[in-house]
Short mmCIF file of C-alpha atoms and ligand atoms in Angstrom, two decimals:
data_model
loop_
_atom_site.label_atom_id
_atom_site.label_comp_id
_atom_site.label_asym_id
_atom_site.label_seq_id
_atom_site.Cartn_x
_atom_site.Cartn_y
_atom_site.Cartn_z
CA MET A 1 5.88 -30.18 1.82
CA ASN A 2 2.15 -29.86 1.08
CA LEU A 3 0.16 -27.12 2.75
CA ALA A 4 -3.49 -26.26 2.65
CA ALA A 5 -5.47 -23.81 4.82
CA VAL A 6 -8.98 -23.40 6.20
CA VAL A 7 -10.57 -20.19 7.55
CA LEU A 8 -13.56 -20.85 9.84
CA SER A 9 -15.87 -18.05 9.34
CA ALA A 10 -19.38 -19.49 9.48
CA GLY A 11 -20.24 -18.69 12.89
CA LEU A 12 -23.16 -16.42 13.85
CA GLY A 13 -21.21 -13.99 15.74
CA THR A 14 -24.03 -13.74 18.32
CA ARG A 15 -22.01 -11.85 20.85
CA MET A 16 -21.50 -8.91 18.26
CA LYS A 17 -25.22 -8.30 18.29
CA SER A 18 -25.11 -7.42 14.66
CA ALA A 19 -27.00 -8.36 11.47
CA LEU A 20 -23.57 -8.26 9.72
CA PRO A 21 -21.59 -11.53 9.94
CA LYS A 22 -18.82 -11.15 12.61
CA VAL A 23 -15.80 -11.69 10.27
CA LEU A 24 -17.12 -8.86 8.01
CA HIS A 25 -16.81 -6.37 10.65
CA PRO A 26 -14.00 -4.03 9.49
CA LEU A 27 -11.02 -3.30 11.23
CA SER A 28 -9.26 -0.05 9.87
CA GLY A 29 -11.83 -0.22 6.91
CA LYS A 30 -11.15 -3.92 5.96
CA PRO A 31 -13.36 -6.89 6.79
CA MET A 32 -11.43 -8.94 9.49
CA VAL A 33 -11.61 -12.18 7.41
CA ARG A 34 -9.58 -10.45 4.57
CA TYR A 35 -6.62 -10.00 7.12
CA VAL A 36 -6.60 -13.59 7.85
CA VAL A 37 -6.92 -14.76 4.26
CA GLU A 38 -3.98 -12.33 3.33
CA ALA A 39 -1.76 -13.57 6.07
CA LEU A 40 -2.46 -17.24 4.86
CA SER A 41 -1.95 -16.33 1.28
CA ALA A 42 1.71 -15.24 2.19
CA LEU A 43 2.42 -18.82 2.96
CA LYS A 44 1.31 -19.82 -0.52
CA PRO A 45 -0.85 -22.83 0.51
CA GLU A 46 -1.92 -24.85 -2.39
CA LYS A 47 -5.50 -24.22 -1.41
CA ILE A 48 -7.38 -21.83 1.02
CA ILE A 49 -10.97 -22.88 1.95
CA ALA A 50 -13.19 -20.49 3.73
CA VAL A 51 -16.21 -22.04 5.61
CA VAL A 52 -19.25 -19.89 5.33
CA GLY A 53 -22.76 -20.23 6.56
CA MET A 54 -25.97 -20.39 4.42
CA ASN A 55 -25.93 -16.59 4.20
CA GLY A 56 -22.41 -16.35 3.09
CA GLU A 57 -22.72 -13.96 0.04
CA GLY A 58 -21.21 -11.09 2.00
CA ILE A 59 -18.15 -13.11 2.83
CA ARG A 60 -17.86 -14.46 -0.70
CA HIS A 61 -18.05 -10.73 -1.94
CA ALA A 62 -15.46 -9.59 0.57
CA LEU A 63 -13.02 -12.17 -0.64
CA ARG A 64 -13.99 -12.12 -4.40
CA ASP A 65 -10.48 -11.30 -5.51
CA CYS A 66 -8.63 -13.71 -3.13
CA PRO A 67 -7.40 -17.12 -3.99
CA VAL A 68 -10.13 -18.80 -1.89
CA SER A 69 -12.74 -21.45 -2.48
CA PHE A 70 -15.81 -21.89 -0.22
CA ALA A 71 -17.33 -24.60 1.86
CA VAL A 72 -20.84 -24.20 3.17
CA GLN A 73 -21.72 -25.19 6.76
CA ARG A 74 -25.43 -25.59 6.69
CA GLU A 75 -26.01 -25.09 10.37
CA PRO A 76 -23.50 -23.53 12.78
CA GLU A 77 -22.91 -26.52 14.77
CA GLY A 78 -19.52 -25.61 16.07
CA THR A 79 -15.93 -25.29 15.02
CA GLY A 80 -15.42 -29.14 14.80
CA ASP A 81 -18.27 -29.35 12.30
CA ALA A 82 -17.04 -26.38 10.43
CA LEU A 83 -13.78 -27.98 9.70
CA LYS A 84 -15.41 -31.23 8.78
CA THR A 85 -17.27 -29.30 6.14
CA ALA A 86 -14.00 -27.78 4.83
CA VAL A 87 -12.27 -31.24 4.84
CA LYS A 88 -14.88 -32.59 2.46
CA LYS A 89 -13.51 -30.21 -0.22
CA LEU A 90 -10.00 -31.53 0.49
CA ARG A 91 -10.27 -35.03 -0.49
CA GLY A 92 -7.17 -36.61 -1.61
CA PHE A 93 -5.05 -33.92 0.01
CA THR A 94 -2.02 -35.12 1.97
CA GLY A 95 0.22 -32.83 3.96
CA THR A 96 -0.26 -30.07 6.71
CA LEU A 97 -3.56 -28.31 7.18
CA LEU A 98 -3.38 -24.90 8.73
CA VAL A 99 -6.66 -23.88 10.46
CA VAL A 100 -7.33 -20.30 11.47
CA SER A 101 -10.41 -18.56 12.80
CA GLY A 102 -11.71 -15.68 10.64
CA ASP A 103 -12.16 -13.69 13.88
CA THR A 104 -8.30 -13.65 14.50
CA PRO A 105 -7.32 -10.79 12.07
CA LEU A 106 -4.16 -9.50 13.65
CA VAL A 107 -2.10 -12.84 13.28
CA LYS A 108 0.98 -12.07 11.32
CA ALA A 109 2.03 -14.09 8.33
CA SER A 110 5.52 -14.41 10.07
CA THR A 111 3.99 -16.00 13.13
CA LEU A 112 2.08 -18.64 11.09
CA GLN A 113 5.38 -19.23 9.26
CA GLU A 114 7.29 -19.76 12.55
CA PHE A 115 4.45 -21.93 13.80
CA LEU A 116 4.66 -24.24 10.83
CA LYS A 117 8.34 -24.34 11.16
CA LEU A 118 8.15 -25.58 14.76
CA HIS A 119 5.30 -27.92 14.05
CA ARG A 120 7.41 -29.69 11.39
CA LYS A 121 10.63 -29.46 13.12
CA ASN A 122 9.30 -31.15 16.18
CA ARG A 123 7.57 -33.66 14.10
CA LYS A 124 4.10 -33.09 15.61
CA ASP A 125 0.83 -34.58 14.12
CA LEU A 126 -1.12 -31.82 15.49
CA SER A 127 -0.14 -28.49 16.93
CA LEU A 128 -1.76 -25.28 18.06
CA ILE A 129 -0.50 -21.70 18.85
CA SER A 130 -1.22 -20.72 22.41
CA PHE A 131 -0.63 -17.50 24.35
CA ILE A 132 -0.76 -15.98 27.68
CA ALA A 133 -4.05 -14.22 28.27
CA GLY A 134 -4.50 -11.47 30.84
CA GLY A 135 -7.71 -10.02 32.52
CA ALA A 136 -11.19 -11.65 32.18
CA HIS A 137 -11.52 -13.77 28.96
CA SER A 138 -13.28 -16.83 27.59
CA TYR A 139 -10.51 -18.57 25.69
CA GLY A 140 -10.19 -22.29 25.88
CA ARG A 141 -7.59 -23.24 28.59
CA ILE A 142 -4.47 -25.30 27.69
CA ILE A 143 -4.26 -28.36 29.95
CA ARG A 144 -0.77 -29.83 30.22
CA GLU A 145 0.31 -33.11 31.55
CA GLY A 146 3.69 -32.38 32.74
CA ASN A 147 5.17 -30.31 29.95
CA LYS A 148 3.02 -32.04 27.31
CA LEU A 149 -0.15 -30.82 25.85
CA GLY A 150 -2.95 -32.94 27.08
CA ALA A 151 -6.28 -31.36 26.16
CA ILE A 152 -8.17 -28.08 25.75
CA ILE A 153 -11.00 -27.17 28.03
CA GLU A 154 -13.33 -24.55 27.00
CA HIS A 155 -14.03 -21.65 29.43
CA LYS A 156 -17.74 -22.60 29.91
CA HIS A 157 -16.82 -26.05 31.03
CA ALA A 158 -13.57 -25.30 33.07
CA SER A 159 -13.57 -25.74 36.87
CA GLU A 160 -12.51 -22.84 39.02
CA GLU A 161 -8.99 -24.20 39.26
CA GLN A 162 -8.72 -24.63 35.34
CA LYS A 163 -10.01 -21.07 34.87
CA LYS A 164 -6.86 -19.95 36.58
CA ILE A 165 -4.66 -21.34 33.77
CA SER A 166 -3.37 -18.30 31.83
CA GLU A 167 -2.03 -20.28 28.76
CA VAL A 168 -4.82 -20.29 26.15
CA ASN A 169 -5.79 -21.54 22.78
CA SER A 170 -5.61 -19.20 19.92
CA GLY A 171 -7.67 -21.18 17.61
CA ILE A 172 -4.85 -21.70 15.00
CA TYR A 173 -3.86 -25.32 14.49
CA ALA A 174 -1.60 -27.34 12.17
CA ILE A 175 -3.06 -30.79 11.45
CA GLU A 176 -1.27 -33.50 9.49
CA SER A 177 -3.83 -34.94 6.99
CA PRO A 178 -3.94 -38.46 8.54
CA LEU A 179 -5.42 -36.97 11.79
CA LEU A 180 -8.35 -35.37 9.87
CA LYS A 181 -10.21 -38.66 10.33
CA LEU A 182 -10.30 -37.95 14.08
CA LEU A 183 -12.93 -35.18 13.40
CA ASN A 184 -15.50 -37.92 13.07
CA LYS A 185 -14.71 -38.94 16.83
CA ILE A 186 -15.69 -35.52 18.03
CA THR A 187 -19.03 -35.91 19.80
CA ILE A 188 -21.57 -33.16 20.24
CA ASN A 189 -21.40 -31.07 23.26
CA LYS A 190 -25.10 -31.47 24.46
CA SER A 191 -25.26 -28.34 26.52
CA GLN A 192 -24.21 -26.19 23.68
CA GLY A 193 -25.35 -28.23 20.79
CA GLU A 194 -21.89 -27.92 19.19
CA TYR A 195 -18.94 -29.98 18.04
CA TYR A 196 -15.80 -28.53 19.51
CA LEU A 197 -12.77 -28.62 17.32
CA THR A 198 -10.76 -28.39 20.56
CA ASP A 199 -11.82 -31.80 21.42
CA ILE A 200 -9.50 -33.20 18.67
CA VAL A 201 -6.60 -32.48 20.90
CA GLY A 202 -7.58 -34.68 23.72
CA ILE A 203 -8.72 -37.53 21.12
CA ALA A 204 -5.31 -37.30 19.34
CA VAL A 205 -3.31 -37.53 22.61
CA SER A 206 -5.34 -40.52 23.75
CA LYS A 207 -4.57 -42.30 20.55
CA GLY A 208 -0.84 -41.76 20.99
CA TYR A 209 -0.37 -38.99 18.49
CA ARG A 210 2.21 -36.33 18.96
CA ALA A 211 0.43 -33.22 19.81
CA GLY A 212 2.04 -29.75 20.83
CA ALA A 213 1.16 -26.24 21.81
CA PHE A 214 3.66 -23.56 20.91
CA LEU A 215 3.66 -20.32 22.77
CA LEU A 216 4.08 -17.80 20.08
CA GLY A 217 3.25 -14.13 19.73
CA ASN A 218 1.21 -12.26 22.28
CA GLU A 219 -2.46 -11.47 23.20
CA ASP A 220 -2.40 -8.37 21.06
CA GLU A 221 -1.69 -10.34 17.97
CA LEU A 222 -3.69 -13.49 18.55
CA THR A 223 -6.75 -12.02 20.09
CA GLY A 224 -9.96 -13.42 18.88
CA ILE A 225 -12.74 -10.93 18.23
CA ASN A 226 -16.14 -11.94 19.76
CA THR A 227 -17.58 -8.64 20.98
CA ARG A 228 -17.57 -4.97 20.02
CA GLN A 229 -15.24 -4.44 22.94
CA ASP A 230 -12.78 -7.01 21.48
CA LEU A 231 -13.14 -5.19 17.97
CA TYR A 232 -12.41 -1.95 19.55
CA ARG A 233 -9.48 -3.09 21.46
CA ALA A 234 -8.02 -4.78 18.29
CA SER A 235 -8.67 -1.52 16.23
CA GLN A 236 -6.65 0.56 18.72
CA TYR A 237 -3.84 -1.99 18.68
CA LEU A 238 -3.74 -2.08 14.83
CA ARG A 239 -3.91 1.72 14.79
CA ASP A 240 -1.06 2.06 17.15
CA ARG A 241 1.04 -0.45 15.06
CA VAL A 242 0.36 1.52 11.95
CA VAL A 243 1.18 4.79 13.35
CA ALA A 244 4.33 3.71 15.06
CA GLY A 245 5.52 2.35 11.64
CA PHE A 246 4.94 5.68 10.10
CA MET A 247 6.90 7.47 12.85
CA GLU A 248 9.75 5.16 12.28
CA LYS A 249 9.64 6.33 8.56
CA GLY A 250 9.80 9.97 9.51
CA VAL A 251 6.12 11.06 9.67
CA THR A 252 5.26 13.51 12.52
CA PHE A 253 1.89 13.02 14.35
CA ILE A 254 0.52 15.90 16.48
CA ASP A 255 -1.74 13.45 18.31
CA LYS A 256 -1.37 9.88 17.51
CA ALA A 257 -4.38 8.92 19.48
CA SER A 258 -6.50 10.70 17.03
CA ALA A 259 -4.77 9.67 13.63
CA PHE A 260 -6.87 7.02 11.81
CA ILE A 261 -4.54 5.62 9.13
CA HIS A 262 -5.41 2.50 7.20
CA PRO A 263 -2.62 -0.06 7.00
CA GLU A 264 -2.26 -0.06 3.20
CA ALA A 265 -1.68 3.74 3.19
CA VAL A 266 1.81 5.09 2.40
CA ILE A 267 3.05 8.30 3.83
CA GLY A 268 6.42 9.93 2.95
CA PRO A 269 8.92 11.35 5.51
CA GLU A 270 8.69 14.93 6.78
CA THR A 271 4.90 14.87 6.50
CA VAL A 272 2.97 16.20 9.39
CA ILE A 273 -0.40 14.87 10.36
CA TYR A 274 -2.60 16.88 12.66
CA PRO A 275 -5.34 15.49 14.97
CA ASN A 276 -8.38 13.76 13.89
CA VAL A 277 -7.17 13.03 10.34
CA HIS A 278 -8.43 10.00 8.57
CA ILE A 279 -6.32 8.46 5.74
CA GLU A 280 -8.09 5.64 4.25
CA GLY A 281 -7.79 2.85 1.65
CA LYS A 282 -4.79 2.72 -0.49
CA THR A 283 -3.92 6.35 -0.25
CA LEU A 284 -0.34 7.52 -1.14
CA ILE A 285 0.83 10.78 0.43
CA GLY A 286 4.32 12.21 -0.56
CA SER A 287 6.88 13.80 1.60
CA GLY A 288 6.81 17.28 3.12
CA CYS A 289 3.02 17.36 3.03
CA VAL A 290 0.83 18.79 5.96
CA VAL A 291 -2.63 17.56 6.58
CA TYR A 292 -4.46 19.79 8.92
CA PRO A 293 -7.20 18.63 11.34
CA ASN A 294 -10.56 16.95 10.58
CA SER A 295 -9.59 15.97 7.12
CA ARG A 296 -10.51 12.69 5.42
CA ILE A 297 -8.52 11.28 2.42
CA ILE A 298 -9.74 8.12 0.64
CA ASP A 299 -7.86 6.09 -1.91
CA CYS A 300 -5.89 9.21 -3.26
CA LYS A 301 -2.50 9.91 -4.63
CA ILE A 302 -0.96 13.07 -3.17
CA GLY A 303 2.39 14.35 -4.31
CA ASN A 304 5.07 16.03 -2.32
CA ASN A 305 4.64 19.32 -0.37
CA VAL A 306 0.87 19.34 -0.68
CA ILE A 307 -0.98 21.21 2.10
CA ILE A 308 -4.43 19.90 2.94
CA LYS A 309 -6.13 22.49 5.11
CA ASP A 310 -8.62 21.89 7.80
CA SER A 311 -11.92 19.97 7.35
CA THR A 312 -11.39 18.74 3.87
CA LEU A 313 -12.74 15.55 2.26
CA ILE A 314 -10.79 14.13 -0.67
CA GLU A 315 -12.03 11.02 -2.55
CA SER A 316 -10.33 8.94 -5.22
CA SER A 317 -8.37 11.81 -6.74
CA VAL A 318 -4.89 12.89 -7.59
CA ILE A 319 -3.28 15.95 -6.07
CA ASN A 320 0.10 17.05 -7.55
CA GLU A 321 3.17 18.52 -6.00
CA GLY A 322 2.86 21.71 -4.06
CA ALA A 323 -0.80 22.16 -4.52
CA SER A 324 -3.05 23.21 -1.56
CA VAL A 325 -6.68 22.21 -0.90
CA GLY A 326 -9.11 23.60 1.77
CA PRO A 327 -10.14 24.53 4.32
CA PHE A 328 -13.61 23.02 3.93
CA ALA A 329 -13.03 21.78 0.37
CA HIS A 330 -14.64 18.64 -1.13
CA VAL A 331 -12.80 16.92 -3.90
CA ARG A 332 -15.03 14.16 -5.24
CA PRO A 333 -13.68 11.16 -7.25
CA GLY A 334 -12.06 11.44 -10.55
CA SER A 335 -10.45 14.73 -9.96
CA VAL A 336 -6.86 15.76 -10.78
CA ILE A 337 -5.37 18.87 -9.19
CA GLY A 338 -2.38 20.11 -10.94
CA ALA A 339 1.00 21.17 -9.36
CA HIS A 340 0.88 24.23 -7.32
CA ALA A 341 -2.86 24.71 -7.95
CA ARG A 342 -4.95 26.29 -5.12
CA ILE A 343 -8.40 25.02 -4.14
CA GLY A 344 -9.77 27.05 -1.37
CA ASN A 345 -12.69 27.41 1.04
CA PHE A 346 -16.08 25.75 0.22
CA VAL A 347 -14.94 24.55 -3.29
CA GLU A 348 -16.41 21.31 -4.57
CA LEU A 349 -14.78 19.50 -7.39
CA LYS A 350 -16.30 16.42 -9.15
CA LYS A 351 -14.49 14.60 -11.87
CA SER A 352 -12.57 17.82 -12.76
CA LEU A 353 -9.04 18.44 -13.97
CA ILE A 354 -7.40 21.59 -12.65
CA GLY A 355 -4.29 22.69 -14.48
CA SER A 356 -1.10 23.50 -12.78
CA GLY A 357 -0.97 26.88 -11.13
CA SER A 358 -4.66 27.39 -11.35
CA LYS A 359 -6.78 28.77 -8.63
CA ALA A 360 -10.36 28.36 -7.43
CA SER A 361 -10.07 30.10 -3.92
CA HIS A 362 -13.77 30.54 -2.81
CA LEU A 363 -17.23 29.09 -2.99
CA SER A 364 -17.35 27.33 -6.39
CA TYR A 365 -18.75 24.04 -7.78
CA LEU A 366 -16.54 22.74 -10.63
CA GLY A 367 -18.01 19.46 -12.09
CA ASP A 368 -17.02 17.59 -15.21
CA ALA A 369 -14.70 20.54 -16.05
CA GLU A 370 -11.25 20.48 -17.77
CA ILE A 371 -9.46 23.56 -16.65
CA GLY A 372 -6.07 24.47 -18.02
CA GLU A 373 -2.90 26.12 -16.49
CA GLN A 374 -2.82 29.45 -14.64
CA VAL A 375 -6.55 29.95 -14.76
CA ASN A 376 -8.27 32.19 -12.17
CA ILE A 377 -11.86 30.97 -11.13
CA GLY A 378 -13.52 33.84 -9.37
CA ALA A 379 -15.55 33.39 -6.09
CA GLY A 380 -18.91 31.77 -6.59
CA THR A 381 -18.24 30.28 -9.99
CA ILE A 382 -20.61 27.39 -10.94
CA THR A 383 -20.37 24.85 -13.80
CA CYS A 384 -24.01 23.97 -14.55
CA ASN A 385 -23.08 20.33 -15.76
CA TYR A 386 -26.52 18.74 -15.48
CA ASP A 387 -29.49 19.57 -17.68
CA GLY A 388 -31.77 17.15 -15.64
CA LYS A 389 -30.90 14.04 -17.87
CA PHE A 390 -27.33 14.21 -18.93
CA LYS A 391 -24.01 15.53 -17.63
CA HIS A 392 -21.98 17.84 -19.94
CA LYS A 393 -18.42 19.15 -19.93
CA THR A 394 -16.90 22.59 -19.49
CA PHE A 395 -13.57 23.39 -21.01
CA ILE A 396 -11.57 26.21 -19.70
CA GLU A 397 -8.30 26.86 -21.54
CA ASP A 398 -5.07 28.20 -20.17
CA ASN A 399 -4.74 31.81 -18.70
CA VAL A 400 -8.52 32.32 -18.58
CA PHE A 401 -9.98 34.68 -15.96
CA ILE A 402 -13.47 33.83 -14.79
CA GLY A 403 -15.07 36.71 -12.97
CA SER A 404 -16.89 36.05 -9.73
CA ASP A 405 -20.40 34.60 -9.58
CA THR A 406 -20.34 33.21 -13.17
CA GLN A 407 -22.42 30.42 -14.23
CA LEU A 408 -21.03 28.21 -17.04
CA VAL A 409 -23.80 26.39 -18.70
CA ALA A 410 -22.27 23.19 -20.09
CA PRO A 411 -21.39 22.11 -22.67
CA VAL A 412 -19.35 25.16 -23.14
CA LYS A 413 -15.74 26.11 -23.86
CA ILE A 414 -13.78 29.22 -22.93
CA GLY A 415 -10.92 29.73 -25.31
CA LYS A 416 -7.26 30.52 -24.27
CA GLY A 417 -6.52 33.81 -22.48
CA SER A 418 -10.14 34.96 -22.47
CA TYR A 419 -12.05 36.83 -19.66
CA VAL A 420 -15.51 36.48 -18.40
CA GLY A 421 -17.14 39.35 -16.67
CA ALA A 422 -18.41 38.86 -12.94
CA GLY A 423 -22.05 37.85 -12.72
CA SER A 424 -22.14 36.34 -16.17
CA THR A 425 -24.24 33.31 -17.37
CA ILE A 426 -22.32 31.83 -20.21
CA THR A 427 -24.14 29.73 -22.58
CA ARG A 428 -22.15 29.91 -25.71
CA ASP A 429 -18.43 29.12 -26.40
CA VAL A 430 -16.06 32.01 -25.90
CA PRO A 431 -13.28 32.47 -28.55
CA PRO A 432 -9.68 32.87 -27.42
CA LEU A 433 -8.43 36.28 -26.14
CA SER A 434 -11.97 37.66 -25.77
CA LEU A 435 -14.12 39.29 -23.13
CA ALA A 436 -17.59 37.65 -22.48
CA VAL A 437 -20.13 39.47 -20.38
CA SER A 438 -23.80 38.60 -19.96
CA ARG A 439 -25.70 40.68 -17.62
CA THR A 440 -28.54 43.19 -17.63
CA PRO A 441 -27.26 46.53 -18.18
CA GLN A 442 -27.13 48.60 -14.98
CA LYS A 443 -29.81 51.29 -14.48
CA ASN A 444 -29.15 54.28 -11.94
CA ILE A 445 -32.25 56.11 -10.87
CA GLU A 446 -31.04 59.36 -9.47
CA LYS A 447 -32.62 60.77 -6.30
CA TRP A 448 -34.56 57.58 -5.78
CA ALA A 449 -33.40 57.31 -2.13
CA VAL A 450 -34.34 60.94 -1.40
CA LYS A 451 -37.85 60.21 -2.57
CA ARG A 452 -38.00 57.16 -0.37
CA GLN A 453 -37.07 59.14 2.65
CA VAL A 454 -39.76 61.63 2.09
CA TRP A 455 -42.24 58.85 1.72
CA ASN A 456 -41.07 57.32 4.95
CA ARG A 457 -41.76 60.54 6.92
CA LYS A 458 -45.41 60.68 6.04
CA PRO A 459 -47.41 58.16 8.01
CA GLU A 460 -50.88 59.15 6.76
CA VAL A 461 -49.49 58.28 3.26
CA ARG A 462 -48.57 54.92 4.66
CA SER A 463 -51.86 54.18 6.28
CA GLU A 464 -53.77 55.26 3.18
CA LYS A 465 -51.68 52.80 1.10
CA LYS A 466 -52.30 49.92 3.65
CA LYS A 467 -56.10 50.60 3.64
CA LYS A 468 -56.15 50.33 -0.11
CA GLU A 469 -54.22 47.03 -0.17
CA GLY A 470 -56.25 45.67 2.81
C1 UD1 B 1 -12.61 -20.70 19.91
C2 UD1 B 1 -12.12 -21.94 20.72
C3 UD1 B 1 -11.34 -21.64 21.90
C4 UD1 B 1 -10.19 -20.51 21.55
C5 UD1 B 1 -11.03 -19.33 20.77
C6 UD1 B 1 -9.75 -18.51 20.10
C7 UD1 B 1 -13.64 -23.85 19.98
C8 UD1 B 1 -14.70 -24.67 20.63
N1 UD1 B 1 -13.22 -22.85 20.99
O1 UD1 B 1 -13.66 -20.21 20.86
O2 UD1 B 1 -10.69 -22.67 22.50
O3 UD1 B 1 -9.73 -20.03 22.71
O4 UD1 B 1 -11.64 -19.74 19.77
O5 UD1 B 1 -10.15 -17.35 19.69
O6 UD1 B 1 -13.19 -23.99 18.92
N2 UD1 B 1 -17.21 -20.95 13.41
C9 UD1 B 1 -17.82 -21.62 12.21
N3 UD1 B 1 -18.80 -22.49 12.41
C10 UD1 B 1 -19.44 -22.66 13.64
C11 UD1 B 1 -18.91 -21.97 14.83
C12 UD1 B 1 -17.74 -21.24 14.69
O7 UD1 B 1 -17.31 -21.50 11.27
O8 UD1 B 1 -20.43 -23.54 13.77
C13 UD1 B 1 -16.16 -20.11 13.19
C14 UD1 B 1 -16.46 -18.66 13.74
O9 UD1 B 1 -16.98 -17.86 12.52
C15 UD1 B 1 -15.09 -18.19 14.17
C16 UD1 B 1 -14.43 -19.36 14.60
O10 UD1 B 1 -15.10 -20.47 14.08
O11 UD1 B 1 -14.40 -17.37 13.17
C17 UD1 B 1 -14.42 -19.54 16.18
O12 UD1 B 1 -15.67 -19.67 16.59
P1 UD1 B 1 -16.09 -18.78 18.00
O13 UD1 B 1 -17.36 -19.12 18.15
O14 UD1 B 1 -15.51 -17.45 17.94
O15 UD1 B 1 -15.23 -19.63 19.05
P2 UD1 B 1 -14.73 -19.03 20.51
O16 UD1 B 1 -15.78 -19.16 21.32
O17 UD1 B 1 -14.04 -17.88 20.34
CA1 CA B 2 -13.75 -16.25 18.68
#
C-alpha cells in the first residue's frame, strides 16, 4: 500500500524564545526534526516532505543527507495551512499520508508502524495517535462521542469541563488521500489567525468518514516540545533511555544522572563511565575501558581496555587498545594513538600519529607529527609546526628519545634510535642512532655567589649605585 509522509516544521516556535527555529534545537546533540525524519525513513515511505518557513535554510541544511523534499509555507498560518502546502507537492498521490510534527522527536518508528497497522486494519479514513497527558499541559483534547472520535478541541478554546479530558492529540495523523480535499474546508480561527489541522477531524466525522484515535505509546514518547522546559524534560527522558540501554549491555555508570551519552554512540561491556562524562556523536568505545570524570569524547573510535583519565577532551580521533590518555589532555581531530601508548598531563595533540608503546607523559604540544613506536617524548617538548603561513610535519622514527624541553622546528625528521639532548632546539634532520644537542655551553663562574653576598652586606655601596642610576 502506498505511503507518503509529511513533517510539519514551519512554525515559529515562539514559546522557545529563540532565534533558532524550534525544530533545530538539539536533543542529545541532534536537531529534533532529524529524529522525526529518521523514524519516518524507517517506514520507507515513497516520499517525505518537510514543510519549512521562508527562512528554512537551517532545516534544509540539517536534513541535507536525508531522503526529504521541501515545501515552503510562506506565512505560518497554522498546521492546517502547513499540510495544505505539503499536499500541493503530492499531486497524484493515492494512499495513506502520515503526518508528524517536527517537534515530536521521541516518537519511535515502531509506534508509527503499529499506528499504521491499526489505521489500516480498522479501515479508517483518518486516524490519529492519542495519549494520556498528566499535569498542566496545552495539548488538544480528544472529544469522543460514546466510544467514537468526534473532534479535537484545542486547549485555548476548551471549556473548563473539556480541559479535564486527559486523552490528548499527539499531532500524528494517518490520512487517506481522498480526504486531503477536506483541508480546503478548514476555516481560519479568527482569534489566532490560524488554520487548525485538528479541525479536519470534526469535518471528516460530520461527512460520515471513518475517523479513529488510537491510544498508543505514552507521554514520554509522544511529548511535543514547545518550551525549553519541554526540551529539558525530553532530553532527560532520552538520556535515561540511552543509559538504561547501555547498562543492559554491560556498561557500568557511577552516576547515571550525570552521564551524557548521545544515542548513536556505542560502548562495549565492562566499560566504566564516571560522573560528568560526555560521549558525543558516533563515538565507538570498546570493552573494559574506564572513562574518568569530566571527560568529553566526540566522534572517536576507542579500542578495548583504554583508560581516559580525568578532564580530557578527545575529538575525532582513534585511540587503540590499552592506551591511556589524560588527565587534562586534549586530543584534537585527526590524531591516532597507538596501542599501549601513554599521553599524560597537559599534553595537546593535533593531527598526530603516536606509535604503539610511545609515551608523551607531561606538558607537550605535538602537532602534525608522525611518531613511531616505543618513542619517549620528554616533558615540555614542542613541535613548532607553524611558520606563520604554513604547517609543517615532524617525523620521529621508532625508539627515539627526545629530552625534556625540546623544540622541534618542522619540517624536521629524527632518525631511528636517536637521542635529542634536553633543552635543544632542533632545526635540522637528525640521522639514525645519533645524539643531537643544541644549547649554549654551560659557563660556571666560581665564587660568584660569595661576591654577591659581600655586596649585599654594604648598604652604602647600594645607595651609591642607586644615586648614579637615578
Ligand atoms: C498541536 C495540535 C494539538 C496537539 C499538539 C501535539 C494543532 C492546531 N494543534 O498543537 O492538538 O495536541 O500539536 O503536540 O495542530 N507548524 C507549521 N506551520 C504553522 C504552524 C505550525 O509547520 O503555521 C508546525 C510546527 O513547526 C510544529 C507543528 O506544526 O512542528 C505543530 O505546531 P505547534 O504550534 O507546536 O502546535 P501545538 O500548539 O503544539
Ligand atoms: Ca507543539
